[in-house]
Amino acid sequence: MRSSSRAHPRTRREHFIALFPSAPAFRLKQVAQALFQEGAEGWQDITTFPASMREALMRDVPWMSVSEAALRESKRGDTFKAVLKTADGLVFETVLMANARDQWTVCVSSQIGCAMRCTFCATGAMGLRRSLTEDEIVDQLRFWRVFLRSRPHLPERISNVVFMGMGEPLANYENVKSAIRTWLACTDLGPTHVTVSTVGVLPQMEALLTDRDWPAVRIAISLHSADQKRREEIVPSTVPDFLVKLADWSRRYVQILGNRRHHLTFEYTLLQGVNDTEEVARGLGTFIRKTGVKKLNVIPWNPVSGKAFAQSTQERIDRFKAVVSSFGIDVTQRHSMGEDIAAACGQLATAHSGDPSPREE
Ligand code: SAH
């Protein structure tokens, strides 16, 4: 007989159910609430549980699913990157960055590595190790909360979470959804302050349209090209007729979730000479108009070693933005932060090189 190997460490939920198979459902809610209880440092502090339950939890269930393997701070002190270690000895990254409201945005990972192979991205080059568990996603926010509490000179409030670290969140749909639901239920984070960035995994995008449990978070779709052939070159996971299907999906999203119309954004990483010309910008403007989406966020490419792309000059970026804006689209540019600590978009690859992170204008 083959031994049953687990692809991921056991989660708190799995542990709890194994320990207390007949416990009522509200106990699982209390487990989640305990994780965010003010001042709690372990199960011993959670007095909502009877002593016997507390003892079993302390004995068997890890309070934290990740531990700090390394921590870096940008020179300006506005960006921190942590390398976190899982119970099965893998490492991945999470980033904390100051936002315009003097609060913090946490950039979380959804997977260790990524299977999407985007040609310009550092994570894409490492392939997929495994998806993160719901605990490992939930605990990235908890990690930074503890971090900030231990540094009283820094603003304390985390106001935003973006799934723009390692991995493709919609390829880990259930765990991403559970983690977001836990944050929304147990913290003061609001759904419109959470952004799930996706390369565009159509089956899951289809699923969330009718999934009543899918929270009202913002969705950012990484477009990178409005030309099917060019997009297949830049993003090799692009399926046939992707752009036609994406335009159709976007229109239905706006139709079905009309109250979330403003939650939909396109992201576009600018690669000099590849997808940043005025002609390309006109094609992009025409495409976006067909989708009903009103917002484009352009991301200047953050250099990744070994990749033969070049960063567009600010002059080219400005021209590109102006052309797309002339189609009535609201265009913003993301600025890199923490460039000295390798924390930027698409640079998270756990190779511990040095660089930045995203912030919108
Ligand atoms: N898998 C998700 C999250 C990726 S990270 C997705 O594809 O959306 C968030 C954004 O940063 C994506 O748009 C991604 O394409 C972009 N990105 C990746 N590497 C980058 C780099 N080196 N420079 C600029 N943007 C990059």
Short mmCIF file of C-alpha atoms and ligand atoms in Angstrom, two decimals:
data_model
loop_
_atom_site.label_atom_id
_atom_site.label_comp_id
_atom_site.label_asym_id
_atom_site.label_seq_id
_atom_site.Cartn_x
_atom_site.Cartn_y
_atom_site.Cartn_z
CA MET A 1 0.00 0.00 0.00
CA ARG A 2 1.19 3.48 -0.77
CA SER A 3 1.69 5.72 2.22
CA SER A 4 -0.56 8.76 2.14
CA SER A 5 1.76 11.73 1.85
CA ARG A 6 0.29 15.17 2.46
CA ALA A 7 1.08 17.85 -0.07
CA HIS A 8 0.88 20.55 2.59
CA PRO A 9 1.16 20.85 6.37
CA ARG A 10 -2.04 20.12 8.25
CA THR A 11 -4.14 23.23 8.73
CA ARG A 12 -5.61 24.44 12.02
CA ARG A 13 -9.07 23.58 10.71
CA GLU A 14 -7.96 19.99 9.88
CA HIS A 15 -6.23 19.65 13.26
CA PHE A 16 -9.25 20.96 15.10
CA ILE A 17 -11.71 18.67 13.35
CA ALA A 18 -9.43 15.68 13.99
CA LEU A 19 -9.18 16.60 17.68
CA PHE A 20 -12.83 17.48 18.23
CA PRO A 21 -14.87 15.72 15.54
CA SER A 22 -18.16 16.48 17.23
CA ALA A 23 -17.52 20.08 18.28
CA PRO A 24 -20.24 22.50 17.10
CA ALA A 25 -19.43 24.77 14.15
CA PHE A 26 -19.16 27.92 16.28
CA ARG A 27 -15.96 26.52 17.79
CA LEU A 28 -14.22 26.79 14.43
CA LYS A 29 -15.28 30.42 14.25
CA GLN A 30 -13.80 30.94 17.68
CA VAL A 31 -10.54 29.42 16.50
CA ALA A 32 -10.37 32.02 13.73
CA GLN A 33 -11.33 34.85 16.10
CA ALA A 34 -8.68 33.71 18.58
CA LEU A 35 -5.98 34.26 15.98
CA PHE A 36 -6.79 37.96 15.86
CA GLN A 37 -7.64 38.47 19.54
CA GLU A 38 -5.97 41.63 20.83
CA GLY A 39 -2.86 40.80 22.81
CA ALA A 40 -3.20 37.02 22.54
CA GLU A 41 0.13 35.27 22.14
CA GLY A 42 -1.03 31.69 22.08
CA TRP A 43 -3.92 29.33 22.73
CA GLN A 44 -3.28 29.71 26.47
CA ASP A 45 -4.72 33.25 26.23
CA ILE A 46 -8.00 32.21 24.60
CA THR A 47 -10.43 31.91 27.45
CA THR A 48 -13.45 31.34 25.21
CA PHE A 49 -12.32 27.70 25.12
CA PRO A 50 -12.73 25.35 28.05
CA ALA A 51 -9.41 24.46 29.69
CA SER A 52 -9.34 20.95 28.25
CA MET A 53 -9.77 22.26 24.73
CA ARG A 54 -7.14 24.92 25.28
CA GLU A 55 -4.68 22.30 26.44
CA ALA A 56 -5.31 20.11 23.41
CA LEU A 57 -4.87 23.11 21.13
CA MET A 58 -1.61 24.08 22.83
CA ARG A 59 -0.32 20.55 22.50
CA ASP A 60 -1.30 19.85 18.89
CA VAL A 61 -2.18 22.94 16.89
CA PRO A 62 0.45 25.47 15.81
CA TRP A 63 -0.52 29.03 16.77
CA MET A 64 1.45 30.27 13.76
CA SER A 65 1.86 28.32 10.52
CA VAL A 66 4.91 30.31 9.44
CA SER A 67 8.08 31.61 11.08
CA GLU A 68 10.41 34.42 10.15
CA ALA A 69 13.47 33.28 8.19
CA ALA A 70 14.72 36.75 7.20
CA LEU A 71 13.59 40.33 7.36
CA ARG A 72 14.74 43.31 5.33
CA GLU A 73 13.95 46.99 5.60
CA SER A 74 14.25 49.50 2.78
CA LYS A 75 16.57 52.45 3.36
CA ARG A 76 13.65 54.82 3.48
CA GLY A 77 11.97 52.64 6.07
CA ASP A 78 8.71 52.53 4.12
CA THR A 79 8.95 48.93 2.91
CA PHE A 80 9.71 45.69 4.73
CA LYS A 81 10.10 42.26 3.23
CA ALA A 82 9.91 39.06 5.22
CA VAL A 83 10.97 35.62 4.12
CA LEU A 84 8.66 33.19 5.89
CA LYS A 85 9.29 29.51 6.49
CA THR A 86 6.51 26.91 6.42
CA ALA A 87 6.23 23.85 8.68
CA ASP A 88 7.51 21.67 5.83
CA GLY A 89 10.60 23.83 5.44
CA LEU A 90 9.74 25.86 2.35
CA VAL A 91 10.20 29.62 2.13
CA PHE A 92 8.18 32.38 0.52
CA GLU A 93 7.91 36.14 0.79
CA THR A 94 5.51 38.79 2.00
CA VAL A 95 5.88 42.57 1.89
CA LEU A 96 4.68 45.45 4.07
CA MET A 97 4.60 48.88 2.49
CA ALA A 98 3.53 52.31 3.63
CA ASN A 99 0.55 53.71 1.73
CA ALA A 100 -0.61 57.24 1.07
CA ARG A 101 -2.90 57.28 4.13
CA ASP A 102 -0.03 56.79 6.57
CA GLN A 103 -1.23 53.22 6.99
CA TRP A 104 0.12 49.98 5.63
CA THR A 105 -0.57 47.75 2.67
CA VAL A 106 0.40 44.11 2.97
CA CYS A 107 1.36 42.28 -0.21
CA VAL A 108 0.67 38.58 0.29
CA SER A 109 1.70 35.45 -1.58
CA SER A 110 -0.83 32.76 -2.52
CA GLN A 111 1.59 30.09 -3.69
CA ILE A 112 5.24 29.15 -3.34
CA GLY A 113 6.46 29.81 -6.85
CA CYS A 114 3.99 29.98 -9.71
CA ALA A 115 3.01 27.86 -12.69
CA MET A 116 2.08 30.73 -15.00
CA ARG A 117 5.58 31.36 -16.39
CA CYS A 118 5.06 35.06 -17.24
CA THR A 119 8.24 35.81 -19.17
CA PHE A 120 9.16 39.03 -17.34
CA CYS A 121 8.47 37.85 -13.76
CA ALA A 122 11.00 36.42 -11.32
CA THR A 123 8.49 34.17 -9.55
CA GLY A 124 7.38 32.72 -12.90
CA ALA A 125 10.92 31.49 -13.51
CA MET A 126 10.93 29.29 -10.40
CA GLY A 127 7.93 27.13 -11.30
CA LEU A 128 5.34 26.04 -8.75
CA ARG A 129 6.40 24.33 -5.50
CA ARG A 130 2.95 24.22 -3.93
CA SER A 131 -0.06 26.35 -3.09
CA LEU A 132 -0.14 27.95 0.34
CA THR A 133 -2.70 26.69 2.84
CA GLU A 134 -5.41 29.01 4.13
CA ASP A 135 -3.41 29.33 7.37
CA GLU A 136 -0.23 30.31 5.57
CA ILE A 137 -2.17 33.05 3.77
CA VAL A 138 -4.06 34.21 6.88
CA ASP A 139 -0.84 34.28 8.89
CA GLN A 140 0.97 36.67 6.57
CA LEU A 141 -1.35 39.40 7.84
CA ARG A 142 -0.94 38.18 11.42
CA PHE A 143 2.83 38.20 11.02
CA TRP A 144 2.82 41.90 10.06
CA ARG A 145 0.36 42.80 12.83
CA VAL A 146 2.71 41.33 15.40
CA PHE A 147 5.65 43.03 13.68
CA LEU A 148 3.98 46.45 13.85
CA ARG A 149 2.87 45.98 17.44
CA SER A 150 6.47 45.45 18.41
CA ARG A 151 7.46 48.74 16.73
CA PRO A 152 5.37 51.42 18.41
CA HIS A 153 7.14 54.22 16.50
CA LEU A 154 5.50 53.01 13.27
CA PRO A 155 1.83 53.56 12.31
CA GLU A 156 -0.06 50.48 13.48
CA ARG A 157 -2.95 50.10 11.10
CA ILE A 158 -2.91 47.76 8.11
CA SER A 159 -5.61 49.13 5.83
CA ASN A 160 -5.09 47.16 2.62
CA VAL A 161 -4.10 43.72 1.43
CA VAL A 162 -3.07 42.93 -2.13
CA PHE A 163 -2.51 39.46 -3.60
CA MET A 164 0.50 40.59 -5.60
CA GLY A 165 3.22 38.51 -4.02
CA MET A 166 4.24 35.10 -5.26
CA GLY A 167 1.76 32.90 -7.06
CA GLU A 168 -1.52 33.00 -8.93
CA PRO A 169 -4.33 33.47 -6.39
CA LEU A 170 -7.10 32.07 -8.57
CA ALA A 171 -5.09 28.86 -9.02
CA ASN A 172 -5.52 28.51 -5.23
CA TYR A 173 -9.12 29.70 -5.19
CA GLU A 174 -10.56 27.95 -2.11
CA ASN A 175 -7.67 28.80 0.21
CA VAL A 176 -7.51 32.40 -0.98
CA LYS A 177 -11.25 32.74 -0.47
CA SER A 178 -11.16 31.21 3.03
CA ALA A 179 -8.26 33.40 4.06
CA ILE A 180 -9.99 36.58 2.88
CA ARG A 181 -13.20 35.55 4.64
CA THR A 182 -11.28 35.03 7.87
CA TRP A 183 -9.67 38.47 7.64
CA LEU A 184 -12.98 40.14 6.87
CA ALA A 185 -14.71 38.34 9.74
CA CYS A 186 -11.97 38.84 12.33
CA THR A 187 -10.39 42.24 11.58
CA ASP A 188 -11.51 45.73 10.56
CA LEU A 189 -10.29 45.18 7.01
CA GLY A 190 -13.01 46.03 4.48
CA PRO A 191 -13.61 44.00 1.30
CA THR A 192 -12.87 46.90 -1.03
CA HIS A 193 -9.47 47.17 0.63
CA VAL A 194 -8.50 43.73 -0.56
CA THR A 195 -7.29 43.26 -4.14
CA VAL A 196 -6.89 39.91 -5.83
CA SER A 197 -4.56 40.22 -8.79
CA THR A 198 -4.90 37.48 -11.40
CA VAL A 199 -3.22 36.56 -14.65
CA GLY A 200 -6.76 35.73 -15.82
CA VAL A 201 -7.71 32.14 -14.94
CA LEU A 202 -11.03 31.96 -16.76
CA PRO A 203 -12.67 28.92 -15.08
CA GLN A 204 -12.22 30.46 -11.62
CA MET A 205 -13.24 33.89 -12.89
CA GLU A 206 -16.39 32.22 -14.16
CA ALA A 207 -16.92 30.51 -10.80
CA LEU A 208 -16.66 33.67 -8.73
CA LEU A 209 -19.45 35.32 -10.72
CA THR A 210 -21.98 32.99 -9.11
CA ASP A 211 -20.13 32.07 -5.90
CA ARG A 212 -22.11 33.58 -3.05
CA ASP A 213 -19.15 33.08 -0.71
CA TRP A 214 -16.77 35.02 -2.92
CA PRO A 215 -16.20 38.28 -1.04
CA ALA A 216 -16.72 41.70 -2.63
CA VAL A 217 -13.00 42.28 -3.10
CA ARG A 218 -11.38 44.20 -5.90
CA ILE A 219 -10.07 42.24 -8.85
CA ALA A 220 -7.10 43.30 -10.92
CA ILE A 221 -6.52 41.44 -14.15
CA SER A 222 -3.01 41.34 -15.54
CA LEU A 223 -3.55 42.18 -19.18
CA HIS A 224 -0.08 43.17 -20.46
CA SER A 225 -1.28 43.09 -24.08
CA ALA A 226 -4.54 43.59 -25.97
CA ASP A 227 -3.19 41.56 -28.88
CA GLN A 228 -3.80 37.81 -28.57
CA LYS A 229 -0.52 36.74 -30.23
CA ARG A 230 1.60 39.20 -28.32
CA ARG A 231 -0.06 38.23 -25.08
CA GLU A 232 0.68 34.55 -25.71
CA GLU A 233 4.34 35.49 -26.10
CA ILE A 234 4.51 37.57 -22.92
CA VAL A 235 2.22 35.36 -20.84
CA PRO A 236 2.58 31.76 -22.09
CA SER A 237 -0.36 30.51 -19.98
CA THR A 238 -2.71 32.53 -22.21
CA VAL A 239 -5.47 30.28 -23.58
CA PRO A 240 -6.79 30.50 -27.18
CA ASP A 241 -9.20 33.42 -27.69
CA PHE A 242 -8.33 34.75 -24.24
CA LEU A 243 -8.97 38.38 -25.05
CA VAL A 244 -12.37 37.71 -26.59
CA LYS A 245 -13.34 35.62 -23.56
CA LEU A 246 -11.94 38.19 -21.15
CA ALA A 247 -13.93 41.00 -22.74
CA ASP A 248 -17.07 38.85 -22.53
CA TRP A 249 -16.36 37.95 -18.89
CA SER A 250 -15.72 41.57 -17.94
CA ARG A 251 -19.01 42.69 -19.43
CA ARG A 252 -20.83 39.96 -17.53
CA TYR A 253 -19.00 40.83 -14.30
CA VAL A 254 -20.19 44.40 -14.59
CA GLN A 255 -23.68 43.20 -15.48
CA ILE A 256 -24.02 40.62 -12.72
CA LEU A 257 -22.12 42.51 -10.04
CA GLY A 258 -23.04 46.00 -11.13
CA ASN A 259 -22.44 47.38 -7.67
CA ARG A 260 -18.86 46.17 -8.01
CA ARG A 261 -18.27 47.81 -11.38
CA HIS A 262 -15.50 49.97 -9.96
CA HIS A 263 -13.84 46.92 -8.43
CA LEU A 264 -12.44 45.78 -11.73
CA THR A 265 -9.06 47.02 -12.95
CA PHE A 266 -6.60 46.00 -15.62
CA GLU A 267 -2.91 45.85 -14.83
CA TYR A 268 -0.29 46.34 -17.49
CA THR A 269 3.44 45.85 -17.06
CA LEU A 270 5.29 48.06 -19.51
CA LEU A 271 8.16 46.43 -21.40
CA GLN A 272 10.13 48.80 -23.56
CA GLY A 273 9.69 48.18 -27.27
CA VAL A 274 7.45 45.16 -26.59
CA ASN A 275 4.13 46.60 -25.43
CA ASP A 276 4.70 50.31 -24.81
CA THR A 277 4.31 52.05 -28.19
CA GLU A 278 1.62 54.59 -29.07
CA GLU A 279 0.11 52.21 -31.59
CA VAL A 280 -0.13 49.52 -28.93
CA ALA A 281 -1.69 52.08 -26.57
CA ARG A 282 -4.41 52.83 -29.12
CA GLY A 283 -5.16 49.12 -29.51
CA LEU A 284 -5.30 48.82 -25.75
CA GLY A 285 -7.66 51.77 -25.39
CA THR A 286 -9.96 50.29 -28.03
CA PHE A 287 -9.94 46.90 -26.29
CA ILE A 288 -10.57 48.26 -22.80
CA ARG A 289 -13.51 50.31 -24.06
CA LYS A 290 -15.12 47.07 -25.27
CA THR A 291 -14.85 45.48 -21.83
CA GLY A 292 -16.69 48.08 -19.79
CA VAL A 293 -13.67 48.37 -17.46
CA LYS A 294 -12.77 51.94 -16.61
CA LYS A 295 -9.40 51.67 -14.96
CA LEU A 296 -5.88 50.77 -16.04
CA ASN A 297 -2.90 50.55 -13.72
CA VAL A 298 0.42 50.60 -15.57
CA ILE A 299 3.45 49.06 -13.88
CA PRO A 300 6.89 50.03 -15.09
CA TRP A 301 8.83 46.78 -15.38
CA ASN A 302 11.07 46.08 -12.40
CA PRO A 303 14.28 44.54 -13.68
CA VAL A 304 14.76 40.84 -12.98
CA SER A 305 18.25 39.44 -13.50
CA GLY A 306 18.62 37.19 -16.50
CA LYS A 307 15.60 38.66 -18.30
CA ALA A 308 16.16 40.38 -21.63
CA PHE A 309 13.60 43.16 -21.14
CA ALA A 310 14.18 46.86 -20.65
CA GLN A 311 12.35 49.35 -18.48
CA SER A 312 10.36 51.90 -20.50
CA THR A 313 11.59 55.46 -20.08
CA GLN A 314 9.25 57.77 -18.15
CA GLU A 315 8.78 59.75 -21.37
CA ARG A 316 7.44 56.66 -23.17
CA ILE A 317 5.30 55.79 -20.15
CA ASP A 318 3.79 59.29 -20.12
CA ARG A 319 2.97 59.12 -23.81
CA PHE A 320 1.45 55.66 -23.38
CA LYS A 321 -0.69 56.84 -20.48
CA ALA A 322 -1.86 59.90 -22.39
CA VAL A 323 -3.00 57.84 -25.38
CA VAL A 324 -4.92 55.33 -23.25
CA SER A 325 -6.46 58.17 -21.20
CA SER A 326 -7.77 59.73 -24.41
CA PHE A 327 -10.10 56.70 -24.66
CA GLY A 328 -11.81 57.82 -21.47
CA ILE A 329 -9.93 55.37 -19.28
CA ASP A 330 -8.63 56.30 -15.86
CA VAL A 331 -4.90 55.47 -16.01
CA THR A 332 -2.71 55.30 -12.91
CA GLN A 333 0.94 54.38 -12.59
CA ARG A 334 2.31 52.16 -9.89
CA HIS A 335 5.45 53.32 -8.17
CA SER A 336 8.11 51.02 -6.94
CA MET A 337 9.08 50.98 -3.29
CA GLY A 338 11.85 49.29 -1.37
CA GLU A 339 13.97 48.94 -4.47
CA ASP A 340 16.94 48.15 -2.30
CA ILE A 341 15.37 45.01 -0.82
CA ALA A 342 14.06 43.06 -3.86
CA ALA A 343 10.47 43.38 -2.80
CA ALA A 344 8.99 44.76 -6.01
CA CYS A 345 6.26 43.24 -8.10
CA GLY A 346 7.49 40.13 -9.79
CA GLN A 347 10.80 40.22 -8.02
CA LEU A 348 9.78 37.99 -5.18
CA ALA A 349 11.64 34.82 -5.88
CA THR A 350 13.24 33.93 -2.59
CA ALA A 351 16.67 34.16 -4.15
CA HIS A 352 17.31 37.02 -1.71
CA SER A 353 18.49 39.46 -4.32
CA GLY A 354 17.70 43.15 -3.87
CA ASP A 355 14.52 45.25 -4.96
CA PRO A 356 10.88 47.25 -4.77
CA SER A 357 6.98 47.13 -4.30
CA PRO A 358 3.81 48.62 -5.66
CA ARG A 359 1.88 51.73 -4.76
CA GLU A 360 -0.71 53.52 -6.77
CA GLU A 361 -0.58 57.19 -7.53
N1 SAH B 1 -0.30 36.10 -10.44
C1 SAH B 1 -0.91 37.38 -10.23
C2 SAH B 1 -0.09 38.25 -9.27
C3 SAH B 1 1.23 38.69 -9.87
S1 SAH B 1 2.11 40.05 -9.11
C4 SAH B 1 -1.11 38.10 -11.53
O1 SAH B 1 -0.60 37.62 -12.55
O2 SAH B 1 -1.79 39.11 -11.55
C5 SAH B 1 1.18 41.49 -9.51
C6 SAH B 1 1.49 42.17 -10.85
O3 SAH B 1 2.88 42.42 -11.04
C7 SAH B 1 1.04 41.35 -12.06
O4 SAH B 1 0.37 42.20 -12.96
C8 SAH B 1 2.36 40.89 -12.64
O5 SAH B 1 2.26 40.57 -14.01
C9 SAH B 1 3.23 42.08 -12.37
N2 SAH B 1 4.67 41.82 -12.45
C10 SAH B 1 5.29 40.65 -12.31
N3 SAH B 1 6.62 40.80 -12.44
C11 SAH B 1 6.85 42.10 -12.67
C12 SAH B 1 8.01 42.88 -12.86
N4 SAH B 1 9.22 42.35 -12.84
N5 SAH B 1 7.85 44.21 -13.04
C13 SAH B 1 6.64 44.77 -13.05
N6 SAH B 1 5.50 44.09 -12.86
C14 SAH B 1 5.59 42.77 -12.68
#
